[in-house]
CSV table of C-alpha atoms in Angstrom, one decimal:
chain,number,residue,atom,x,y,z
P,977,MET,CA,-16.1,-5.5,84.2
P,978,LYS,CA,-17.8,-6.5,80.9
P,979,ILE,CA,-21.2,-6.8,82.7
P,980,GLY,CA,-20.7,-3.4,84.3
P,981,SER,CA,-20.0,-1.8,80.9
P,982,ALA,CA,-23.0,-3.5,79.4
P,983,ILE,CA,-25.3,-2.2,82.1
P,984,LEU,CA,-23.8,1.3,81.7
P,985,PHE,CA,-24.4,1.1,78.0
P,986,LEU,CA,-28.0,0.0,78.5
P,987,LEU,CA,-28.7,2.8,81.0
P,988,ILE,CA,-27.3,5.4,78.5
P,989,MET,CA,-29.5,4.0,75.7
P,990,VAL,CA,-32.6,4.0,77.9
P,991,SER,CA,-32.0,7.5,79.1
P,992,THR,CA,-31.3,8.9,75.6
P,993,SER,CA,-34.3,7.2,74.1
P,994,CYS,CA,-36.6,8.7,76.7
P,995,ARG,CA,-35.5,12.3,75.9
P,996,GLU,CA,-38.0,14.5,74.2
P,997,ARG,CA,-37.1,15.0,70.6
P,998,THR,CA,-36.2,18.5,69.5
P,999,THR,CA,-36.6,20.3,66.2
P,1000,ASP,CA,-34.3,22.6,64.3
P,1001,VAL,CA,-36.4,25.7,65.0
P,1002,PRO,CA,-33.9,28.2,66.3
P,1003,TYR,CA,-34.3,29.5,69.9
P,1004,VAL,CA,-35.0,33.2,69.9
P,1005,GLN,CA,-35.2,35.2,73.2
P,1006,ILE,CA,-38.6,36.8,73.5
P,1007,ASP,CA,-39.7,39.5,76.0
P,1008,LEU,CA,-42.5,41.5,74.4
P,1009,TRP,CA,-45.2,43.6,76.0
P,1010,ILE,CA,-48.3,44.7,74.1
P,1011,ASN,CA,-51.3,46.8,75.0
P,1012,ILE,CA,-54.2,45.0,73.4
P,1013,ASN,CA,-56.3,48.2,73.4
P,1014,GLU,CA,-54.0,49.7,70.8
P,1015,PRO,CA,-55.7,49.7,67.3
P,1016,GLN,CA,-53.3,47.2,65.7
P,1017,TRP,CA,-54.4,44.6,68.2
P,1018,PHE,CA,-58.1,45.1,67.6
P,1019,ASN,CA,-58.7,41.4,66.8
P,1020,LEU,CA,-57.3,40.4,70.2
P,1021,LEU,CA,-60.1,42.1,72.1
P,1022,VAL,CA,-62.4,39.1,71.8
P,1023,PRO,CA,-61.9,35.4,72.4
P,1024,SER,CA,-60.9,33.4,69.2
P,1025,GLY,CA,-59.4,36.6,67.8
P,1026,TRP,CA,-55.8,36.3,66.4
P,1027,GLU,CA,-53.0,38.5,65.0
P,1028,TYR,CA,-49.6,38.0,63.4
P,1029,THR,CA,-46.7,39.8,65.0
P,1030,THR,CA,-43.0,40.1,64.6
P,1031,GLY,CA,-40.6,38.3,66.9
P,1032,GLY,CA,-39.4,34.7,67.3
P,1033,SER,CA,-37.7,33.1,64.3
P,1034,ARG,CA,-40.3,33.7,61.6
P,1035,GLY,CA,-42.9,35.8,63.4
P,1036,MET,CA,-45.6,34.7,65.9
P,1037,ILE,CA,-49.3,34.1,66.0
P,1038,ILE,CA,-51.1,35.5,69.0
P,1039,TYR,CA,-54.5,33.8,69.7
P,1040,ARG,CA,-57.0,34.8,72.4
P,1041,ASN,CA,-58.4,31.6,74.0
P,1042,ASN,CA,-60.8,33.3,76.4
P,1043,LEU,CA,-61.0,36.6,78.4
P,1044,GLU,CA,-57.8,35.7,80.4
P,1045,GLU,CA,-55.7,33.4,78.3
P,1046,PHE,CA,-53.7,33.7,75.1
P,1047,THR,CA,-51.6,31.3,73.1
P,1048,VAL,CA,-48.6,32.5,71.2
P,1049,LEU,CA,-47.2,30.3,68.5
P,1050,GLU,CA,-44.0,30.5,66.5
P,1051,ARG,CA,-44.6,30.6,62.7
P,1052,HIS,CA,-41.4,28.7,62.0
P,1053,SER,CA,-42.5,25.2,60.9
P,1054,PRO,CA,-40.7,22.4,62.8
P,1055,TYR,CA,-40.9,20.3,59.7
P,1056,ASN,CA,-38.0,20.9,57.3
P,1057,ALA,CA,-37.1,23.9,59.4
P,1058,GLN,CA,-34.6,25.0,56.8
P,1059,ASP,CA,-37.5,25.9,54.4
P,1060,ALA,CA,-38.2,29.6,54.2
P,1061,CYS,CA,-41.9,29.2,54.8
P,1062,ALA,CA,-43.8,30.8,57.6
P,1063,ALA,CA,-46.9,29.1,58.9
P,1064,ILE,CA,-50.2,30.9,58.2
P,1065,VAL,CA,-53.7,30.8,59.7
P,1066,THR,CA,-56.1,29.3,57.2
P,1067,ASN,CA,-59.5,30.9,56.3
P,1068,ASP,CA,-61.3,28.8,58.9
P,1069,ASN,CA,-59.3,30.6,61.7
P,1070,VAL,CA,-58.8,27.3,63.4
P,1071,ILE,CA,-55.9,25.7,61.6
P,1072,VAL,CA,-52.3,27.0,61.1
P,1073,GLU,CA,-50.7,25.6,58.0
P,1074,ASP,CA,-47.1,25.3,56.7
P,1075,PRO,CA,-47.5,26.1,53.0
P,1076,CYS,CA,-44.2,24.3,52.2
P,1077,SER,CA,-45.1,20.9,53.7
P,1078,ASN,CA,-48.9,21.3,54.1
P,1079,SER,CA,-48.5,20.3,57.8
P,1080,GLN,CA,-51.3,21.6,60.0
P,1081,TRP,CA,-51.7,22.5,63.7
P,1082,LEU,CA,-54.5,23.8,65.9
P,1083,ILE,CA,-54.3,27.5,66.6
P,1084,ILE,CA,-55.5,27.0,70.2
P,1085,ASP,CA,-52.3,25.2,71.2
P,1086,GLY,CA,-50.1,24.4,68.2
P,1087,SER,CA,-50.8,20.6,68.4
P,1088,VAL,CA,-50.4,18.6,65.2
P,1089,VAL,CA,-53.6,18.1,63.1
P,1090,THR,CA,-52.0,16.5,60.1
P,1091,GLY,CA,-48.4,15.7,58.9
P,1092,PRO,CA,-45.9,15.1,57.6
P,1093,THR,CA,-44.8,16.9,60.8
P,1094,THR,CA,-44.9,15.0,64.1
P,1095,PHE,CA,-43.9,18.1,66.1
P,1096,PRO,CA,-46.1,20.8,67.5
P,1097,LEU,CA,-45.4,24.5,66.8
P,1098,VAL,CA,-43.1,26.2,69.3
P,1099,GLN,CA,-45.3,27.9,71.9
P,1100,TYR,CA,-44.2,31.0,73.9
P,1101,ASP,CA,-45.3,31.8,77.4
P,1102,ALA,CA,-47.9,34.5,77.8
P,1103,THR,CA,-49.4,36.3,80.8
P,1104,PHE,CA,-52.2,38.8,80.7
P,1105,THR,CA,-53.0,41.6,83.0
P,1106,ASP,CA,-55.6,43.7,81.2
P,1107,PRO,CA,-54.8,45.4,79.0
P,1108,TYR,CA,-51.1,44.2,78.8
P,1109,LEU,CA,-50.1,40.9,77.3
P,1110,HIS,CA,-46.5,39.8,78.2
P,1111,ILE,CA,-45.0,37.3,75.7
P,1112,PHE,CA,-41.7,35.7,76.8
P,1113,ASN,CA,-39.6,32.5,77.1
């Protein structure tokens, strides 16, 4: 029985070590429709345009990748998620930065550029049927 217990323990350890790590960014239900032809979404009419919007935990960044695809990122930093900072787009319009930790991510997909964070920004699902962008999770 001791061998069986040891094998069970090892299986549990292997299965838990393979799990994806999570952050403390709260889960917030999103189901938002926007018409990008409305004036407040002017910057989303062209690829590489972006806008801030409400929703999520600390707001969201909507980025237009190309004519058919958008990326929507949570502004709540996964590094020291208890900090009150919201991530911002830097002047180069390529990098999203957490002003509390100076962690940086790419605006195109939320992947880490520089730490101390090791986690990407939370990304929401988005579908586009011109002119409507549906953001959801």
